mmCIF file of C-alpha atoms (C1' of nucleotides) in Angstrom:
data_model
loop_
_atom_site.group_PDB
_atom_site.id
_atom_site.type_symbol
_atom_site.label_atom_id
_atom_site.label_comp_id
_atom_site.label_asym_id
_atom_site.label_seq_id
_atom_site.Cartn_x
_atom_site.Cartn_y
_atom_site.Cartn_z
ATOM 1 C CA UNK A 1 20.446 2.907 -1.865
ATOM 2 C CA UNK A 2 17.230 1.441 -1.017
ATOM 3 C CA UNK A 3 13.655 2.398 -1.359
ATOM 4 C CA UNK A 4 10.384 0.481 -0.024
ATOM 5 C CA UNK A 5 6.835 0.632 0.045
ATOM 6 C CA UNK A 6 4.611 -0.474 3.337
ATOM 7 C CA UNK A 7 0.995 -0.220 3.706
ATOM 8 C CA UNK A 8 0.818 0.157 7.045
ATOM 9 C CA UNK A 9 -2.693 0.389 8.051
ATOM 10 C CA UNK A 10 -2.768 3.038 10.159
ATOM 11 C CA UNK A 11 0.669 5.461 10.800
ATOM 12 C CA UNK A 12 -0.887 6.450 14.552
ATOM 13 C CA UNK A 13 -0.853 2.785 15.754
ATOM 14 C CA UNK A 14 2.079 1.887 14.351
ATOM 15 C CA UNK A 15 4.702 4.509 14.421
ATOM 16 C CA UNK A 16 7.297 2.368 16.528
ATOM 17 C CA UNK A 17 7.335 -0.666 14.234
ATOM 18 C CA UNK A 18 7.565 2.376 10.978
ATOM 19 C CA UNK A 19 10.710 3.862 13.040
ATOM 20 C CA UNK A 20 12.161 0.275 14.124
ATOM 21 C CA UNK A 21 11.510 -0.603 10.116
ATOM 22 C CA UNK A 22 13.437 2.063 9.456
ATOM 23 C CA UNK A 23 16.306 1.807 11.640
ATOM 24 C CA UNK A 24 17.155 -2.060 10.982
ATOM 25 C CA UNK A 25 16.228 -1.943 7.113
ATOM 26 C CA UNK A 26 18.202 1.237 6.726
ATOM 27 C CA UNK A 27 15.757 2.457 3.803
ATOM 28 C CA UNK A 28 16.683 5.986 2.537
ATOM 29 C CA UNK A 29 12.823 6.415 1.291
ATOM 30 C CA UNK A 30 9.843 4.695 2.435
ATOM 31 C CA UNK A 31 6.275 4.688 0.760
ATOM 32 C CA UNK A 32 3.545 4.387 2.721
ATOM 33 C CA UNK A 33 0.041 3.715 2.364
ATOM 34 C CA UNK A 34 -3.026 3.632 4.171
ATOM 35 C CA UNK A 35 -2.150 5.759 6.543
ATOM 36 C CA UNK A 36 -5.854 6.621 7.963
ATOM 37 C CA UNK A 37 -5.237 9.633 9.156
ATOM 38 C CA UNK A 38 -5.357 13.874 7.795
ATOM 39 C CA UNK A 39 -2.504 15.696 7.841
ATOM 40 C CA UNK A 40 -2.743 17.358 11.190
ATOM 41 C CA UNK A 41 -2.837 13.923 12.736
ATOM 42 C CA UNK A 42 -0.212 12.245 11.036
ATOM 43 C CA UNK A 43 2.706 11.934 13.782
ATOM 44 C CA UNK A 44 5.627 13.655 12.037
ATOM 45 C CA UNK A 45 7.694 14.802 14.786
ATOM 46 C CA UNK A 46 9.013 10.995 15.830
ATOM 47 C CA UNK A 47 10.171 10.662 12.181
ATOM 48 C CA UNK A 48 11.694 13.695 11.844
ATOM 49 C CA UNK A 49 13.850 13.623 15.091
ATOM 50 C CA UNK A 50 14.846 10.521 13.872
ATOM 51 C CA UNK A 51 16.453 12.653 11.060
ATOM 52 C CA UNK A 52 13.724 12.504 8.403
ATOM 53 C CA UNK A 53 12.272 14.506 5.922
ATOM 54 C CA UNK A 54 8.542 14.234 5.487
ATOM 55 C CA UNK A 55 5.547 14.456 2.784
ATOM 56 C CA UNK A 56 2.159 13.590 4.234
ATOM 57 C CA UNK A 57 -1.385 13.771 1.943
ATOM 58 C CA UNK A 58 -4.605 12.471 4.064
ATOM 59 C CA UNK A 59 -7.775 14.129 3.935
ATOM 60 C CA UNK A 60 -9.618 11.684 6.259
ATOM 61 C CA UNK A 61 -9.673 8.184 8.131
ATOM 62 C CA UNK A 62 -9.456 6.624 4.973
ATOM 63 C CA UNK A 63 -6.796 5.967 2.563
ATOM 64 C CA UNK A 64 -3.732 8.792 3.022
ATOM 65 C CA UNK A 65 -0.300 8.517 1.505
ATOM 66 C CA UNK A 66 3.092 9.923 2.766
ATOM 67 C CA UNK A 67 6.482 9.455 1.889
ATOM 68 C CA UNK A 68 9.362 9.232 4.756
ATOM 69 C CA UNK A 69 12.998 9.929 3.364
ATOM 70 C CA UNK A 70 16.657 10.269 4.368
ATOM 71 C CA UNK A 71 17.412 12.601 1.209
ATOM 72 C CA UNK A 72 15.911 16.436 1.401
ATOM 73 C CA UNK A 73 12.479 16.630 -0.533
ATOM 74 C CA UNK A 74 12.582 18.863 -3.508
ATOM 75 C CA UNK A 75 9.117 18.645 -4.802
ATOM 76 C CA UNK A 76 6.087 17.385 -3.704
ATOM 77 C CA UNK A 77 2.878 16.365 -5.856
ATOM 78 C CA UNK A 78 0.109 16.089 -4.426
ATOM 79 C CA UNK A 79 -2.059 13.231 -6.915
ATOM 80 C CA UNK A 80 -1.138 12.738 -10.431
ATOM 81 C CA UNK A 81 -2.202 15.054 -13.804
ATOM 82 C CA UNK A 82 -5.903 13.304 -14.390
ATOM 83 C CA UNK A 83 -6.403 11.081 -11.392
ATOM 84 C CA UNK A 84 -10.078 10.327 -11.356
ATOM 85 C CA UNK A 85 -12.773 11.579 -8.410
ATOM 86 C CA UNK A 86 -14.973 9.006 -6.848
ATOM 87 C CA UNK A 87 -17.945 10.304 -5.710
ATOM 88 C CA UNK A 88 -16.702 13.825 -6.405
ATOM 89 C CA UNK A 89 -13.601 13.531 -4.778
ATOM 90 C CA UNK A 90 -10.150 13.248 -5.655
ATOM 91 C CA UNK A 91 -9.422 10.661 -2.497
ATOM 92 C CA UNK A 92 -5.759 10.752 -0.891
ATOM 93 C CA UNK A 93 -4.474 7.853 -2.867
ATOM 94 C CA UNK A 94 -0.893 9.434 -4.655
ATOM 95 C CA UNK A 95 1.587 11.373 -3.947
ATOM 96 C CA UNK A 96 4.791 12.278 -5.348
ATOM 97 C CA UNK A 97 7.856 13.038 -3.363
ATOM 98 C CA UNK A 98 11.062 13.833 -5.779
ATOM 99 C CA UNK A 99 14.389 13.513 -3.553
ATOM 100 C CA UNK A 100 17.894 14.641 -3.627
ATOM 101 C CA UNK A 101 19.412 11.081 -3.664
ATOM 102 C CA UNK A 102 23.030 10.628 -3.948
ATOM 103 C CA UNK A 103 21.878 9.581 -7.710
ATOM 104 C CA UNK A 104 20.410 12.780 -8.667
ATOM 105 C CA UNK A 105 16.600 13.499 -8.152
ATOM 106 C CA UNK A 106 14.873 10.392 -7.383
ATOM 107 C CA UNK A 107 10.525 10.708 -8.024
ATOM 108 C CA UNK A 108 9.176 8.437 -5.555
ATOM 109 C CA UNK A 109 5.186 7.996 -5.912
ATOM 110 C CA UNK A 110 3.179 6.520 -3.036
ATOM 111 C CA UNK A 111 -0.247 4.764 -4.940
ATOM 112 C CA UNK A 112 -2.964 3.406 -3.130
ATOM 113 C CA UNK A 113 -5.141 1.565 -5.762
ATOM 114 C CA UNK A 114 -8.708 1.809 -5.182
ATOM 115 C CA UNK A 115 -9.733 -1.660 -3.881
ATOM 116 C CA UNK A 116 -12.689 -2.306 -6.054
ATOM 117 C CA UNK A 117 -14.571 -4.259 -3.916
ATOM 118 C CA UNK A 118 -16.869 -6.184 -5.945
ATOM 119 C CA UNK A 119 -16.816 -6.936 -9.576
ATOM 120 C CA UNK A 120 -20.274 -5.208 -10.166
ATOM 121 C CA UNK A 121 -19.441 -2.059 -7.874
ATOM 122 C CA UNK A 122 -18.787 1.513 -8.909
ATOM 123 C CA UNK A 123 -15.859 1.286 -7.200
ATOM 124 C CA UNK A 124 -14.179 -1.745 -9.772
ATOM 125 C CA UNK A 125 -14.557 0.561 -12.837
ATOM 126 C CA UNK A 126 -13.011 3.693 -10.623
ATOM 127 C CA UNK A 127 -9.959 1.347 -10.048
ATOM 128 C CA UNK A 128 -9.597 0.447 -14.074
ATOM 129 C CA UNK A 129 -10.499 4.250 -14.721
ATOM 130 C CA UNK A 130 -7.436 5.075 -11.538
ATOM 131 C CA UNK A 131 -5.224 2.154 -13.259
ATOM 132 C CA UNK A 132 -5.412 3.770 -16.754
ATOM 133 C CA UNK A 133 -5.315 7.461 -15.720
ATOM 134 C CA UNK A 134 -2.152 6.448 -13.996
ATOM 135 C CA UNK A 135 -0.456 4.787 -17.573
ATOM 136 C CA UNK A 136 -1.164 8.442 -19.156
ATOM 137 C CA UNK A 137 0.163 10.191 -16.672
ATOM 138 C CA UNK A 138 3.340 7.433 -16.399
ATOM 139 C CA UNK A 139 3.119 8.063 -20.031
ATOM 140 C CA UNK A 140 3.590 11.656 -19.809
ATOM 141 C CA UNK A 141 6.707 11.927 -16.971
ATOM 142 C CA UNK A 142 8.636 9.545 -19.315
ATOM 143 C CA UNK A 143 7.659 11.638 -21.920
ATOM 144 C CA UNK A 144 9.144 14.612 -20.789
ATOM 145 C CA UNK A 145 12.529 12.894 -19.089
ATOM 146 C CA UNK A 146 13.297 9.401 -20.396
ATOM 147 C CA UNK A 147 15.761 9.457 -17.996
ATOM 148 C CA UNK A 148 13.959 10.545 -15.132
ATOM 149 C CA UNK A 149 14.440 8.313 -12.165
ATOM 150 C CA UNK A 150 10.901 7.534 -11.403
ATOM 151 C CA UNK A 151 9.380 4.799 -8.373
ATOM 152 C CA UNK A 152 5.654 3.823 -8.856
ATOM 153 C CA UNK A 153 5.273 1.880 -5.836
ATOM 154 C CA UNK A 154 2.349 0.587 -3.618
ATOM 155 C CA UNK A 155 -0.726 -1.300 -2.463
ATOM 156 C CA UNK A 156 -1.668 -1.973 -6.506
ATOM 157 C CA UNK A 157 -4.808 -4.240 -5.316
ATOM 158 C CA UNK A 158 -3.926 -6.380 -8.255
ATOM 159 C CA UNK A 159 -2.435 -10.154 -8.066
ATOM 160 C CA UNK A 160 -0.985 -9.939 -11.349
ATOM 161 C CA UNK A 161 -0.687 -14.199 -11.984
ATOM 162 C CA UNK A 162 -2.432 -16.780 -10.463
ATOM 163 C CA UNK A 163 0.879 -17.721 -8.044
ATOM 164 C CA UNK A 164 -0.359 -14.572 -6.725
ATOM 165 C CA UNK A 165 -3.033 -15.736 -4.646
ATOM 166 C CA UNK A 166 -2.571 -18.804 -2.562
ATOM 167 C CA UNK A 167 -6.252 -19.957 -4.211
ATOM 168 C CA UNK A 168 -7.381 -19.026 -7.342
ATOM 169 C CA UNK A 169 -10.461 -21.027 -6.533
ATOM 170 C CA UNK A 170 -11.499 -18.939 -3.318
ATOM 171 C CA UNK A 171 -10.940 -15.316 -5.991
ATOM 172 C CA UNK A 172 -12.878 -17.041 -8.459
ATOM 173 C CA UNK A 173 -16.137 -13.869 -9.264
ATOM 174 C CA UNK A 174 -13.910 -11.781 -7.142
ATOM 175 C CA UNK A 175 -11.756 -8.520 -7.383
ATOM 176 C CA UNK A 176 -7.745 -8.461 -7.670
ATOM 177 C CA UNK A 177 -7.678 -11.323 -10.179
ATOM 178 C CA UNK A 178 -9.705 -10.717 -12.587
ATOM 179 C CA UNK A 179 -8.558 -9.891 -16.231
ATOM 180 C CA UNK A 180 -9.569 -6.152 -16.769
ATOM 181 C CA UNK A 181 -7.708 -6.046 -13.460
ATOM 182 C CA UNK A 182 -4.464 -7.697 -14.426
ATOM 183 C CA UNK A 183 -4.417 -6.122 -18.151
ATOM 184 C CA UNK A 184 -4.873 -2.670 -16.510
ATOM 185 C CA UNK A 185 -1.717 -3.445 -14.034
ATOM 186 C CA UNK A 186 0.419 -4.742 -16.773
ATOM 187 C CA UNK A 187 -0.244 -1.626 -19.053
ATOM 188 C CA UNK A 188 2.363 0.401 -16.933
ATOM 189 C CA UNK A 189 4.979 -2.168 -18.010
ATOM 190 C CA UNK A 190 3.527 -1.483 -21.573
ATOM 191 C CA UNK A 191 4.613 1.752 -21.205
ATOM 192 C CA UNK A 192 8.652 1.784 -20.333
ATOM 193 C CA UNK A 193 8.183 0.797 -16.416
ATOM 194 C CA UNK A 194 9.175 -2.408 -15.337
ATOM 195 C CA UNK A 195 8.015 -4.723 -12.395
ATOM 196 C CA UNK A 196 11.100 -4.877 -10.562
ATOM 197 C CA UNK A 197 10.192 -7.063 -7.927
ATOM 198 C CA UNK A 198 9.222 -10.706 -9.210
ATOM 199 C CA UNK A 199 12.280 -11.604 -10.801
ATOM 200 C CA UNK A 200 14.908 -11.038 -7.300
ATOM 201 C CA UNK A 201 11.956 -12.233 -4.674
ATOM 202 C CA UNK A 202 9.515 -14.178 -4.139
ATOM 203 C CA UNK A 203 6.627 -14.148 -1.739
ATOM 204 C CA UNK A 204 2.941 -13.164 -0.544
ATOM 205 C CA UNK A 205 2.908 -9.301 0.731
ATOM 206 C CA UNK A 206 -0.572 -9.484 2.235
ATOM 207 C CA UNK A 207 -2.657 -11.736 4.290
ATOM 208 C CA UNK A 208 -5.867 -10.986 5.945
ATOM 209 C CA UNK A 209 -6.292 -10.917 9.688
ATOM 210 C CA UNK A 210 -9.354 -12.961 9.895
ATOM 211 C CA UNK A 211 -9.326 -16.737 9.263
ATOM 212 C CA UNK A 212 -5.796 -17.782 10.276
ATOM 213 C CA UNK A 213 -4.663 -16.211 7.191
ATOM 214 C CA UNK A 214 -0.843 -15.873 7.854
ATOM 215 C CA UNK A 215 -0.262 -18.958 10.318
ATOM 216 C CA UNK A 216 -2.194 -20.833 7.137
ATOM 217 C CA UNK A 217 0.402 -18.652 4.706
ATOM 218 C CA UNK A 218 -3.136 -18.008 2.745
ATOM 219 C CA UNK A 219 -1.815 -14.653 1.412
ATOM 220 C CA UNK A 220 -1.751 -12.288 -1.723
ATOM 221 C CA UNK A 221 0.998 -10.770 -3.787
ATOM 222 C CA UNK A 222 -0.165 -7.025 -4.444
ATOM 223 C CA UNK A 223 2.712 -4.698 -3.731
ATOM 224 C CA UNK A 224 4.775 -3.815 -5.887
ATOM 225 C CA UNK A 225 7.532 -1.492 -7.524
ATOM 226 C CA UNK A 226 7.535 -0.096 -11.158
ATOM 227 C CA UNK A 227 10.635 1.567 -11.987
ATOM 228 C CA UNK A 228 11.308 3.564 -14.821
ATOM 229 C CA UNK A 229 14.230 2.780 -17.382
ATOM 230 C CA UNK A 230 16.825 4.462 -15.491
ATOM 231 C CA UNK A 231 16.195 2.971 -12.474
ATOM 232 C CA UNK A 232 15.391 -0.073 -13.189
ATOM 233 C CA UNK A 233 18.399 -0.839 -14.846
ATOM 234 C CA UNK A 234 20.159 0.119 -11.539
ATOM 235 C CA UNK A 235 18.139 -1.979 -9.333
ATOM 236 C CA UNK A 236 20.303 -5.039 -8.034
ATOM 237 C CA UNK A 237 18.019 -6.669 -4.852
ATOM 238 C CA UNK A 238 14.304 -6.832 -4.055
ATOM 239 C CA UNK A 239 13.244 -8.004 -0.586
ATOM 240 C CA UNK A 240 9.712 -8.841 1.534
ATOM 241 C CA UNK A 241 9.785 -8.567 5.052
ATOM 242 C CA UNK A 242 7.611 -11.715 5.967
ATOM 243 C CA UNK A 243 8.531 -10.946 9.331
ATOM 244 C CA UNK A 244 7.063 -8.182 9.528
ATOM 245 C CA UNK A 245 3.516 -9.949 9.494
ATOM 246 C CA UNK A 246 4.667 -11.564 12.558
ATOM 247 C CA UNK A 247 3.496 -10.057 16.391
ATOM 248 C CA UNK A 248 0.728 -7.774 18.031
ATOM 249 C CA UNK A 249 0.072 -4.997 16.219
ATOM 250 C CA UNK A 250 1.457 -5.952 12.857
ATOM 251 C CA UNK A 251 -0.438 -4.083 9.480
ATOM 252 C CA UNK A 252 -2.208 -6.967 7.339
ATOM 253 C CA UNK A 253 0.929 -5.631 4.510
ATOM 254 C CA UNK A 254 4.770 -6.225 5.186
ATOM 255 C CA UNK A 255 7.614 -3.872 3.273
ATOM 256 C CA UNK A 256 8.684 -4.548 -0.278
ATOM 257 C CA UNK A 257 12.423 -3.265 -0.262
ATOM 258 C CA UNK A 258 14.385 -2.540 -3.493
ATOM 259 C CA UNK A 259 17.987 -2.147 -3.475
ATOM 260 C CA UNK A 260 19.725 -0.075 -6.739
ATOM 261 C CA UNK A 261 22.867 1.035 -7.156
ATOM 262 C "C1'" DA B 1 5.086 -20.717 17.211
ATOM 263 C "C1'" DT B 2 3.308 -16.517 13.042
ATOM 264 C "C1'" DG B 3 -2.870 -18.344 15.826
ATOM 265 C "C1'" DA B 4 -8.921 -17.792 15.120
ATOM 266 C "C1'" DC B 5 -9.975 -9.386 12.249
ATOM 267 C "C1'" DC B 6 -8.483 -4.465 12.642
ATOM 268 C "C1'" DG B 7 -8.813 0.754 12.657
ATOM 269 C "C1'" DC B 8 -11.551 4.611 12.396
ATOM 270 C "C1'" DG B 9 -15.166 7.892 14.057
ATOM 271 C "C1'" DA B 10 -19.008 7.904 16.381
ATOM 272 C "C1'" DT B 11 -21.097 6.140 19.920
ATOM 273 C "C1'" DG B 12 -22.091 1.128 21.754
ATOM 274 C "C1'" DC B 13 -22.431 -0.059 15.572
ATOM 275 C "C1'" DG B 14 -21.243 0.656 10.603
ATOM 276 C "C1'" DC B 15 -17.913 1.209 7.083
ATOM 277 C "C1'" DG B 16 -13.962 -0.172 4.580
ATOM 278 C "C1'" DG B 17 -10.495 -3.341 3.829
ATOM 279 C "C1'" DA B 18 -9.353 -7.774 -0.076
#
DNA sequence: ATGACCGCGATGCGCGGA
């Protein structure tokens, strides 16, 4: 079985390269982020004549989270128990699908860190405030089920070590790097999830458009998957389509796949 | 070649992204 997480910058521009994704990865569920777009626009009908079921959460142009899946959705969540507001508003930044995988019920949660922009700006202490919010409600599901098969996967806006970033000189004053940042991201493996990524692949899963970023492989590590006991102990492969970076059109993230058993 | 930002909504620019 395999599960990934793509923030795709867009789902209206770049519906063919999601369904081509989809058709040569042979993901059963797919995370995405970013996808700029409410849920009247989002363009479901593609994805489900492809065969797919469908969870969508965008209130505006800016951030939106859906999940695409092969398995029948049993219960969608729209945000997590205590997910802070920024400027009054809960923005369209999570969203939990739980499928009928072949495994039993499978939680997968789309999360779209808040950026943080700079390290004086409301915005930095919303994404520590989102980042911790998140560990009590992670808290909580495991809580309830330890054996819950639970996903937390996404655009974390967090490169977690220094190999991270292909400068730490150029991030020096600057968000995704620093330590509030990094302590915040590693207090959901403080709480029974585990990174499942780093230790099967590695590889950048973001580079900028401007500046010759990708030719110049000047890139960041900031997707990622947290999986909770159960699954993680059933995860055998991790995988980052580089190659997905590559062509016109392509979002400034590629796919992080994850393979379990 | 993987190549010198992109997407959105609103209008001809500003915001957000990281």
């Amino acid at each position: 079985m395999r599960i990934a997480t793509w923030n795709i910058n867009s789902i209206r521009t770049r519906v063919d390269r999601v369904l081509a994704f989809l058709e040569r990865s042979e993901v059963d569920v797919l995370a995405l982020q970013e996808t700029k777009c409410r849920d009247d626009q989002f363009p479901t009908a593609p994805f489900e004549e492809a065969g797919y079921h469908l969870a969508v959460h965008g209130l505006n142009q800016w951030n939106g989270v859906a999940v695409i899946s092969k398995y029948p959705i049993l219960e969608v969540q729209i945000g997590f128990p205590g997910q802070p507001e920024f400027r009054e508003v809960v923005e369209a930044r999570a969203l939990g699908v739980t499928v009928d995988s072949p495994a039993g019920p499978l939680t997968v949660w789309s999360l779209y860190i808040p950026n943080g922009r700079e390290l004086d700006d409301p915005h930095y202490t919303y994404k520590l405030d989102w980042l911790a919010q998140l560990k009590s409600a992670a808290t909580g599901w495991l809580t309830t089920d330890p054996n819950a098969l639970i996903a937390l996967v996404g655009d974390w806006n967090v490169a977690p070590e220094d190999v991270d970033v292909w400068d730490m000189g150029f991030f020096e004053g600057k968000t995704h790097v620093s330590p509030p940042e990094r302590a915040a991201f590693a207090a959901i493996g403080e709480v029974g999830f585990t990174e499942v990524t780093r230790p099967l692949v590695t590889n950048y899963t973001y580079w900028d458009y401007q500046r010759l970023r990708f030719p110049k492989n000047e890139g960041m590590r900031i997707d990622f998957v947290y999986a909770s006991p159960a699954l993680a102990k059933r995860v055998s492969a991790a995988e980052i389509d580089r190659n997905e970076r590559k062509g016109k059109g392509a979002s400034d993230h590629v796919p992080v796949i994850v393979d379990w058993d």
